[in-house]
């Protein structure tokens, strides 16, 4: 029969061992030269990673909303019972994230500029998987999102480069 004092000791030992295990795993992971707050893909030494850490808070929030499907596009707003039709006002088909990023005819100029930039950087993209593009290259998609002016609450920002 386990008494209350023995049970308390077991819980204390367990929490101590879990915290020490976490510290050890964190130490070993950092010793490999991979910082814990960096994305899992390689960004060092590539041209396209220059803007990775320069996303503004609003841009990052919009990117996350588009990735998760909970963005202020008509498809989600109609599902959220906002009294809005789910159809794109320009194309008269539903307006999910993939339609906004790849298919909407209204943003053809911005889309051409976006695709040219992807080709210039040598990035091959599956244009049927919007969340993958938004996850791996968020800073490239944010230029397109800003150019479309689809989200008026986003303000355009230009990152300042500090003089060395």
mmCIF file with all atom_site columns, C-alpha atoms in Angstrom:
data_model
loop_
_atom_site.group_PDB
_atom_site.id
_atom_site.type_symbol
_atom_site.label_atom_id
_atom_site.label_alt_id
_atom_site.label_comp_id
_atom_site.label_asym_id
_atom_site.label_entity_id
_atom_site.label_seq_id
_atom_site.pdbx_PDB_ins_code
_atom_site.Cartn_x
_atom_site.Cartn_y
_atom_site.Cartn_z
_atom_site.occupancy
_atom_site.B_iso_or_equiv
_atom_site.pdbx_formal_charge
_atom_site.auth_seq_id
_atom_site.auth_comp_id
_atom_site.auth_asym_id
_atom_site.auth_atom_id
_atom_site.pdbx_PDB_model_num
ATOM 1   C CA . UNK A 1 1   ? 0.000   0.000  0.000   1.00 0.00 ? 1   UNK A CA 1
ATOM 2   C CA . UNK A 1 2   ? 1.367   3.404  -1.047  1.00 0.00 ? 2   UNK A CA 1
ATOM 3   C CA . UNK A 1 3   ? 1.034   6.203  1.449   1.00 0.00 ? 3   UNK A CA 1
ATOM 4   C CA . UNK A 1 4   ? 0.574   9.865  0.573   1.00 0.00 ? 4   UNK A CA 1
ATOM 5   C CA . UNK A 1 5   ? 4.202   10.707 1.388   1.00 0.00 ? 5   UNK A CA 1
ATOM 6   C CA . UNK A 1 6   ? 5.555   7.967  -0.925  1.00 0.00 ? 6   UNK A CA 1
ATOM 7   C CA . UNK A 1 7   ? 3.238   9.094  -3.735  1.00 0.00 ? 7   UNK A CA 1
ATOM 8   C CA . UNK A 1 8   ? 4.424   12.708 -3.325  1.00 0.00 ? 8   UNK A CA 1
ATOM 9   C CA . UNK A 1 9   ? 8.065   11.553 -3.539  1.00 0.00 ? 9   UNK A CA 1
ATOM 10  C CA . UNK A 1 10  ? 7.381   9.624  -6.771  1.00 0.00 ? 10  UNK A CA 1
ATOM 11  C CA . UNK A 1 11  ? 5.753   12.669 -8.387  1.00 0.00 ? 11  UNK A CA 1
ATOM 12  C CA . UNK A 1 12  ? 8.668   14.913 -7.347  1.00 0.00 ? 12  UNK A CA 1
ATOM 13  C CA . UNK A 1 13  ? 11.231  12.477 -8.762  1.00 0.00 ? 13  UNK A CA 1
ATOM 14  C CA . UNK A 1 14  ? 9.264   12.169 -11.991 1.00 0.00 ? 14  UNK A CA 1
ATOM 15  C CA . UNK A 1 15  ? 9.050   15.933 -12.504 1.00 0.00 ? 15  UNK A CA 1
ATOM 16  C CA . UNK A 1 16  ? 12.754  16.290 -11.715 1.00 0.00 ? 16  UNK A CA 1
ATOM 17  C CA . UNK A 1 17  ? 13.694  13.564 -14.179 1.00 0.00 ? 17  UNK A CA 1
ATOM 18  C CA . UNK A 1 18  ? 11.500  15.048 -16.939 1.00 0.00 ? 18  UNK A CA 1
ATOM 19  C CA . UNK A 1 19  ? 12.974  18.518 -16.514 1.00 0.00 ? 19  UNK A CA 1
ATOM 20  C CA . UNK A 1 20  ? 16.529  17.174 -16.517 1.00 0.00 ? 20  UNK A CA 1
ATOM 21  C CA . UNK A 1 21  ? 15.731  15.052 -19.580 1.00 0.00 ? 21  UNK A CA 1
ATOM 22  C CA . UNK A 1 22  ? 14.387  18.132 -21.372 1.00 0.00 ? 22  UNK A CA 1
ATOM 23  C CA . UNK A 1 23  ? 17.512  20.138 -20.490 1.00 0.00 ? 23  UNK A CA 1
ATOM 24  C CA . UNK A 1 24  ? 19.730  17.339 -21.771 1.00 0.00 ? 24  UNK A CA 1
ATOM 25  C CA . UNK A 1 25  ? 17.801  17.042 -25.049 1.00 0.00 ? 25  UNK A CA 1
ATOM 26  C CA . UNK A 1 26  ? 17.889  20.804 -25.524 1.00 0.00 ? 26  UNK A CA 1
ATOM 27  C CA . UNK A 1 27  ? 21.630  20.895 -24.862 1.00 0.00 ? 27  UNK A CA 1
ATOM 28  C CA . UNK A 1 28  ? 22.344  18.091 -27.352 1.00 0.00 ? 28  UNK A CA 1
ATOM 29  C CA . UNK A 1 29  ? 20.132  19.694 -29.994 1.00 0.00 ? 29  UNK A CA 1
ATOM 30  C CA . UNK A 1 30  ? 21.899  23.040 -29.644 1.00 0.00 ? 30  UNK A CA 1
ATOM 31  C CA . UNK A 1 31  ? 25.300  21.332 -29.740 1.00 0.00 ? 31  UNK A CA 1
ATOM 32  C CA . UNK A 1 32  ? 24.530  20.137 -33.261 1.00 0.00 ? 32  UNK A CA 1
ATOM 33  C CA . UNK A 1 33  ? 24.604  23.760 -34.347 1.00 0.00 ? 33  UNK A CA 1
ATOM 34  C CA . UNK A 1 34  ? 20.873  24.067 -34.934 1.00 0.00 ? 34  UNK A CA 1
ATOM 35  C CA . UNK A 1 35  ? 19.270  26.843 -32.892 1.00 0.00 ? 35  UNK A CA 1
ATOM 36  C CA . UNK A 1 36  ? 15.884  25.914 -31.478 1.00 0.00 ? 36  UNK A CA 1
ATOM 37  C CA . UNK A 1 37  ? 14.032  28.953 -32.787 1.00 0.00 ? 37  UNK A CA 1
ATOM 38  C CA . UNK A 1 38  ? 14.964  28.481 -36.466 1.00 0.00 ? 38  UNK A CA 1
ATOM 39  C CA . UNK A 1 39  ? 12.813  26.737 -39.073 1.00 0.00 ? 39  UNK A CA 1
ATOM 40  C CA . UNK A 1 40  ? 13.617  23.098 -39.922 1.00 0.00 ? 40  UNK A CA 1
ATOM 41  C CA . UNK A 1 41  ? 14.680  23.925 -43.477 1.00 0.00 ? 41  UNK A CA 1
ATOM 42  C CA . UNK A 1 42  ? 18.068  25.304 -44.458 1.00 0.00 ? 42  UNK A CA 1
ATOM 43  C CA . UNK A 1 43  ? 18.065  29.074 -44.808 1.00 0.00 ? 43  UNK A CA 1
ATOM 44  C CA . UNK A 1 44  ? 21.690  30.008 -44.193 1.00 0.00 ? 44  UNK A CA 1
ATOM 45  C CA . UNK A 1 45  ? 23.569  31.054 -47.296 1.00 0.00 ? 45  UNK A CA 1
ATOM 46  C CA . UNK A 1 46  ? 20.573  31.315 -49.596 1.00 0.00 ? 46  UNK A CA 1
ATOM 47  C CA . UNK A 1 47  ? 19.347  34.458 -51.340 1.00 0.00 ? 47  UNK A CA 1
ATOM 48  C CA . UNK A 1 48  ? 15.710  33.747 -50.608 1.00 0.00 ? 48  UNK A CA 1
ATOM 49  C CA . UNK A 1 49  ? 16.179  33.696 -46.846 1.00 0.00 ? 49  UNK A CA 1
ATOM 50  C CA . UNK A 1 50  ? 17.082  37.360 -46.588 1.00 0.00 ? 50  UNK A CA 1
ATOM 51  C CA . UNK A 1 51  ? 13.531  38.394 -45.679 1.00 0.00 ? 51  UNK A CA 1
ATOM 52  C CA . UNK A 1 52  ? 12.718  35.426 -43.445 1.00 0.00 ? 52  UNK A CA 1
ATOM 53  C CA . UNK A 1 53  ? 13.074  37.211 -40.133 1.00 0.00 ? 53  UNK A CA 1
ATOM 54  C CA . UNK A 1 54  ? 11.712  40.540 -41.361 1.00 0.00 ? 54  UNK A CA 1
ATOM 55  C CA . UNK A 1 55  ? 8.019   39.652 -41.396 1.00 0.00 ? 55  UNK A CA 1
ATOM 56  C CA . UNK A 1 56  ? 5.923   42.119 -39.499 1.00 0.00 ? 56  UNK A CA 1
ATOM 57  C CA . UNK A 1 57  ? 3.467   40.935 -36.891 1.00 0.00 ? 57  UNK A CA 1
ATOM 58  C CA . UNK A 1 58  ? 0.468   41.641 -39.149 1.00 0.00 ? 58  UNK A CA 1
ATOM 59  C CA . UNK A 1 59  ? 2.085   39.846 -42.073 1.00 0.00 ? 59  UNK A CA 1
ATOM 60  C CA . UNK A 1 60  ? 2.871   36.830 -39.929 1.00 0.00 ? 60  UNK A CA 1
ATOM 61  C CA . UNK A 1 61  ? -0.698  36.754 -38.590 1.00 0.00 ? 61  UNK A CA 1
ATOM 62  C CA . UNK A 1 62  ? -2.189  36.960 -42.086 1.00 0.00 ? 62  UNK A CA 1
ATOM 63  C CA . UNK A 1 63  ? 0.175   34.243 -43.273 1.00 0.00 ? 63  UNK A CA 1
ATOM 64  C CA . UNK A 1 64  ? -0.906  31.975 -40.419 1.00 0.00 ? 64  UNK A CA 1
ATOM 65  C CA . UNK A 1 65  ? -4.587  32.690 -41.093 1.00 0.00 ? 65  UNK A CA 1
ATOM 66  C CA . UNK A 1 66  ? -4.180  31.808 -44.760 1.00 0.00 ? 66  UNK A CA 1
ATOM 67  C CA . UNK A 1 67  ? -2.282  28.637 -43.871 1.00 0.00 ? 67  UNK A CA 1
ATOM 68  C CA . UNK A 1 68  ? -4.909  27.475 -41.405 1.00 0.00 ? 68  UNK A CA 1
ATOM 69  C CA . UNK A 1 69  ? -7.859  28.415 -43.623 1.00 0.00 ? 69  UNK A CA 1
ATOM 70  C CA . UNK A 1 70  ? -9.244  30.913 -41.093 1.00 0.00 ? 70  UNK A CA 1
ATOM 71  C CA . UNK A 1 71  ? -8.512  34.037 -43.093 1.00 0.00 ? 71  UNK A CA 1
ATOM 72  C CA . UNK A 1 72  ? -10.796 36.956 -43.939 1.00 0.00 ? 72  UNK A CA 1
ATOM 73  C CA . UNK A 1 73  ? -11.485 35.489 -47.367 1.00 0.00 ? 73  UNK A CA 1
ATOM 74  C CA . UNK A 1 74  ? -15.106 34.922 -48.389 1.00 0.00 ? 74  UNK A CA 1
ATOM 75  C CA . UNK A 1 75  ? -14.924 31.118 -48.118 1.00 0.00 ? 75  UNK A CA 1
ATOM 76  C CA . UNK A 1 76  ? -14.145 31.226 -44.395 1.00 0.00 ? 76  UNK A CA 1
ATOM 77  C CA . UNK A 1 77  ? -16.367 34.217 -43.615 1.00 0.00 ? 77  UNK A CA 1
ATOM 78  C CA . UNK A 1 78  ? -19.371 32.409 -45.095 1.00 0.00 ? 78  UNK A CA 1
ATOM 79  C CA . UNK A 1 79  ? -18.590 29.344 -42.967 1.00 0.00 ? 79  UNK A CA 1
ATOM 80  C CA . UNK A 1 80  ? -18.288 31.582 -39.906 1.00 0.00 ? 80  UNK A CA 1
ATOM 81  C CA . UNK A 1 81  ? -21.858 32.808 -40.529 1.00 0.00 ? 81  UNK A CA 1
ATOM 82  C CA . UNK A 1 82  ? -20.892 36.382 -41.362 1.00 0.00 ? 82  UNK A CA 1
ATOM 83  C CA . UNK A 1 83  ? -23.714 36.628 -43.896 1.00 0.00 ? 83  UNK A CA 1
ATOM 84  C CA . UNK A 1 84  ? -21.344 36.781 -46.851 1.00 0.00 ? 84  UNK A CA 1
ATOM 85  C CA . UNK A 1 85  ? -21.505 34.712 -50.004 1.00 0.00 ? 85  UNK A CA 1
ATOM 86  C CA . UNK A 1 86  ? -18.562 32.254 -50.311 1.00 0.00 ? 86  UNK A CA 1
ATOM 87  C CA . UNK A 1 87  ? -18.111 33.174 -53.981 1.00 0.00 ? 87  UNK A CA 1
ATOM 88  C CA . UNK A 1 88  ? -15.252 35.309 -55.213 1.00 0.00 ? 88  UNK A CA 1
ATOM 89  C CA . UNK A 1 89  ? -16.773 38.558 -56.551 1.00 0.00 ? 89  UNK A CA 1
ATOM 90  C CA . UNK A 1 90  ? -14.486 38.431 -59.598 1.00 0.00 ? 90  UNK A CA 1
ATOM 91  C CA . UNK A 1 91  ? -14.572 34.761 -60.615 1.00 0.00 ? 91  UNK A CA 1
ATOM 92  C CA . UNK A 1 92  ? -17.914 33.572 -59.194 1.00 0.00 ? 92  UNK A CA 1
ATOM 93  C CA . UNK A 1 93  ? -16.409 30.431 -57.630 1.00 0.00 ? 93  UNK A CA 1
ATOM 94  C CA . UNK A 1 94  ? -15.610 29.742 -53.976 1.00 0.00 ? 94  UNK A CA 1
ATOM 95  C CA . UNK A 1 95  ? -12.703 31.744 -52.600 1.00 0.00 ? 95  UNK A CA 1
ATOM 96  C CA . UNK A 1 96  ? -10.444 29.551 -50.443 1.00 0.00 ? 96  UNK A CA 1
ATOM 97  C CA . UNK A 1 97  ? -6.750  30.318 -49.936 1.00 0.00 ? 97  UNK A CA 1
ATOM 98  C CA . UNK A 1 98  ? -5.603  28.393 -53.017 1.00 0.00 ? 98  UNK A CA 1
ATOM 99  C CA . UNK A 1 99  ? -7.957  30.394 -55.235 1.00 0.00 ? 99  UNK A CA 1
ATOM 100 C CA . UNK A 1 100 ? -6.684  33.679 -53.802 1.00 0.00 ? 100 UNK A CA 1
ATOM 101 C CA . UNK A 1 101 ? -3.033  32.710 -54.212 1.00 0.00 ? 101 UNK A CA 1
ATOM 102 C CA . UNK A 1 102 ? -3.096  30.953 -57.576 1.00 0.00 ? 102 UNK A CA 1
ATOM 103 C CA . UNK A 1 103 ? -6.339  31.251 -59.552 1.00 0.00 ? 103 UNK A CA 1
ATOM 104 C CA . UNK A 1 104 ? -8.114  34.594 -59.073 1.00 0.00 ? 104 UNK A CA 1
ATOM 105 C CA . UNK A 1 105 ? -8.184  36.523 -62.344 1.00 0.00 ? 105 UNK A CA 1
ATOM 106 C CA . UNK A 1 106 ? -8.293  39.920 -60.647 1.00 0.00 ? 106 UNK A CA 1
ATOM 107 C CA . UNK A 1 107 ? -4.726  39.546 -59.374 1.00 0.00 ? 107 UNK A CA 1
ATOM 108 C CA . UNK A 1 108 ? -3.134  38.295 -62.610 1.00 0.00 ? 108 UNK A CA 1
ATOM 109 C CA . UNK A 1 109 ? -0.457  41.034 -62.694 1.00 0.00 ? 109 UNK A CA 1
ATOM 110 C CA . UNK A 1 110 ? 0.569   40.394 -59.100 1.00 0.00 ? 110 UNK A CA 1
ATOM 111 C CA . UNK A 1 111 ? 0.487   36.650 -59.724 1.00 0.00 ? 111 UNK A CA 1
ATOM 112 C CA . UNK A 1 112 ? 2.757   36.975 -62.744 1.00 0.00 ? 112 UNK A CA 1
ATOM 113 C CA . UNK A 1 113 ? 5.233   39.028 -60.698 1.00 0.00 ? 113 UNK A CA 1
ATOM 114 C CA . UNK A 1 114 ? 5.027   36.442 -57.888 1.00 0.00 ? 114 UNK A CA 1
ATOM 115 C CA . UNK A 1 115 ? 5.634   33.479 -60.234 1.00 0.00 ? 115 UNK A CA 1
ATOM 116 C CA . UNK A 1 116 ? 8.491   35.296 -61.979 1.00 0.00 ? 116 UNK A CA 1
ATOM 117 C CA . UNK A 1 117 ? 10.148  35.841 -58.628 1.00 0.00 ? 117 UNK A CA 1
ATOM 118 C CA . UNK A 1 118 ? 9.729   32.162 -57.734 1.00 0.00 ? 118 UNK A CA 1
ATOM 119 C CA . UNK A 1 119 ? 11.285  31.146 -61.063 1.00 0.00 ? 119 UNK A CA 1
ATOM 120 C CA . UNK A 1 120 ? 14.114  33.656 -60.642 1.00 0.00 ? 120 UNK A CA 1
ATOM 121 C CA . UNK A 1 121 ? 14.921  32.193 -57.226 1.00 0.00 ? 121 UNK A CA 1
ATOM 122 C CA . UNK A 1 122 ? 14.784  28.679 -58.696 1.00 0.00 ? 122 UNK A CA 1
ATOM 123 C CA . UNK A 1 123 ? 11.882  27.540 -56.538 1.00 0.00 ? 123 UNK A CA 1
ATOM 124 C CA . UNK A 1 124 ? 9.612   24.841 -57.913 1.00 0.00 ? 124 UNK A CA 1
ATOM 125 C CA . UNK A 1 125 ? 6.202   25.113 -56.304 1.00 0.00 ? 125 UNK A CA 1
ATOM 126 C CA . UNK A 1 126 ? 3.209   22.823 -56.346 1.00 0.00 ? 126 UNK A CA 1
ATOM 127 C CA . UNK A 1 127 ? 0.529   25.387 -57.155 1.00 0.00 ? 127 UNK A CA 1
ATOM 128 C CA . UNK A 1 128 ? -2.158  23.128 -55.716 1.00 0.00 ? 128 UNK A CA 1
ATOM 129 C CA . UNK A 1 129 ? -0.724  23.169 -52.193 1.00 0.00 ? 129 UNK A CA 1
ATOM 130 C CA . UNK A 1 130 ? -1.063  26.681 -50.809 1.00 0.00 ? 130 UNK A CA 1
ATOM 131 C CA . UNK A 1 131 ? -0.249  25.832 -47.198 1.00 0.00 ? 131 UNK A CA 1
ATOM 132 C CA . UNK A 1 132 ? 3.104   24.327 -48.146 1.00 0.00 ? 132 UNK A CA 1
ATOM 133 C CA . UNK A 1 133 ? 4.119   27.485 -50.008 1.00 0.00 ? 133 UNK A CA 1
ATOM 134 C CA . UNK A 1 134 ? 3.012   29.644 -47.070 1.00 0.00 ? 134 UNK A CA 1
ATOM 135 C CA . UNK A 1 135 ? 4.907   27.443 -44.620 1.00 0.00 ? 135 UNK A CA 1
ATOM 136 C CA . UNK A 1 136 ? 8.213   27.064 -46.430 1.00 0.00 ? 136 UNK A CA 1
ATOM 137 C CA . UNK A 1 137 ? 8.504   30.481 -48.116 1.00 0.00 ? 137 UNK A CA 1
ATOM 138 C CA . UNK A 1 138 ? 6.318   32.900 -46.133 1.00 0.00 ? 138 UNK A CA 1
ATOM 139 C CA . UNK A 1 139 ? 8.380   35.958 -47.030 1.00 0.00 ? 139 UNK A CA 1
ATOM 140 C CA . UNK A 1 140 ? 7.837   35.370 -50.761 1.00 0.00 ? 140 UNK A CA 1
ATOM 141 C CA . UNK A 1 141 ? 4.092   34.985 -50.367 1.00 0.00 ? 141 UNK A CA 1
ATOM 142 C CA . UNK A 1 142 ? 3.868   38.119 -48.237 1.00 0.00 ? 142 UNK A CA 1
ATOM 143 C CA . UNK A 1 143 ? 5.081   40.308 -51.098 1.00 0.00 ? 143 UNK A CA 1
ATOM 144 C CA . UNK A 1 144 ? 2.245   38.943 -53.239 1.00 0.00 ? 144 UNK A CA 1
ATOM 145 C CA . UNK A 1 145 ? -0.293  39.419 -50.436 1.00 0.00 ? 145 UNK A CA 1
ATOM 146 C CA . UNK A 1 146 ? 0.782   43.045 -49.982 1.00 0.00 ? 146 UNK A CA 1
ATOM 147 C CA . UNK A 1 147 ? 0.686   43.743 -53.728 1.00 0.00 ? 147 UNK A CA 1
ATOM 148 C CA . UNK A 1 148 ? -2.911  42.532 -54.058 1.00 0.00 ? 148 UNK A CA 1
ATOM 149 C CA . UNK A 1 149 ? -4.219  44.919 -51.357 1.00 0.00 ? 149 UNK A CA 1
ATOM 150 C CA . UNK A 1 150 ? -6.771  42.206 -50.538 1.00 0.00 ? 150 UNK A CA 1
ATOM 151 C CA . UNK A 1 151 ? -6.270  42.726 -46.807 1.00 0.00 ? 151 UNK A CA 1
ATOM 152 C CA . UNK A 1 152 ? -6.594  46.477 -46.163 1.00 0.00 ? 152 UNK A CA 1
ATOM 153 C CA . UNK A 1 153 ? -5.603  46.126 -42.505 1.00 0.00 ? 153 UNK A CA 1
ATOM 154 C CA . UNK A 1 154 ? -2.045  45.216 -43.533 1.00 0.00 ? 154 UNK A CA 1
ATOM 155 C CA . UNK A 1 155 ? 0.240   48.176 -43.881 1.00 0.00 ? 155 UNK A CA 1
ATOM 156 C CA . UNK A 1 156 ? 3.068   48.069 -46.340 1.00 0.00 ? 156 UNK A CA 1
ATOM 157 C CA . UNK A 1 157 ? 6.449   48.072 -44.728 1.00 0.00 ? 157 UNK A CA 1
ATOM 158 C CA . UNK A 1 158 ? 9.923   48.237 -46.108 1.00 0.00 ? 158 UNK A CA 1
ATOM 159 C CA . UNK A 1 159 ? 12.573  46.703 -43.896 1.00 0.00 ? 159 UNK A CA 1
ATOM 160 C CA . UNK A 1 160 ? 15.304  49.115 -42.947 1.00 0.00 ? 160 UNK A CA 1
ATOM 161 C CA . UNK A 1 161 ? 18.851  48.014 -43.574 1.00 0.00 ? 161 UNK A CA 1
ATOM 162 C CA . UNK A 1 162 ? 21.250  49.115 -40.897 1.00 0.00 ? 162 UNK A CA 1
ATOM 163 C CA . UNK A 1 163 ? 24.528  50.660 -42.027 1.00 0.00 ? 163 UNK A CA 1
ATOM 164 C CA . UNK A 1 164 ? 27.554  48.689 -40.988 1.00 0.00 ? 164 UNK A CA 1
#
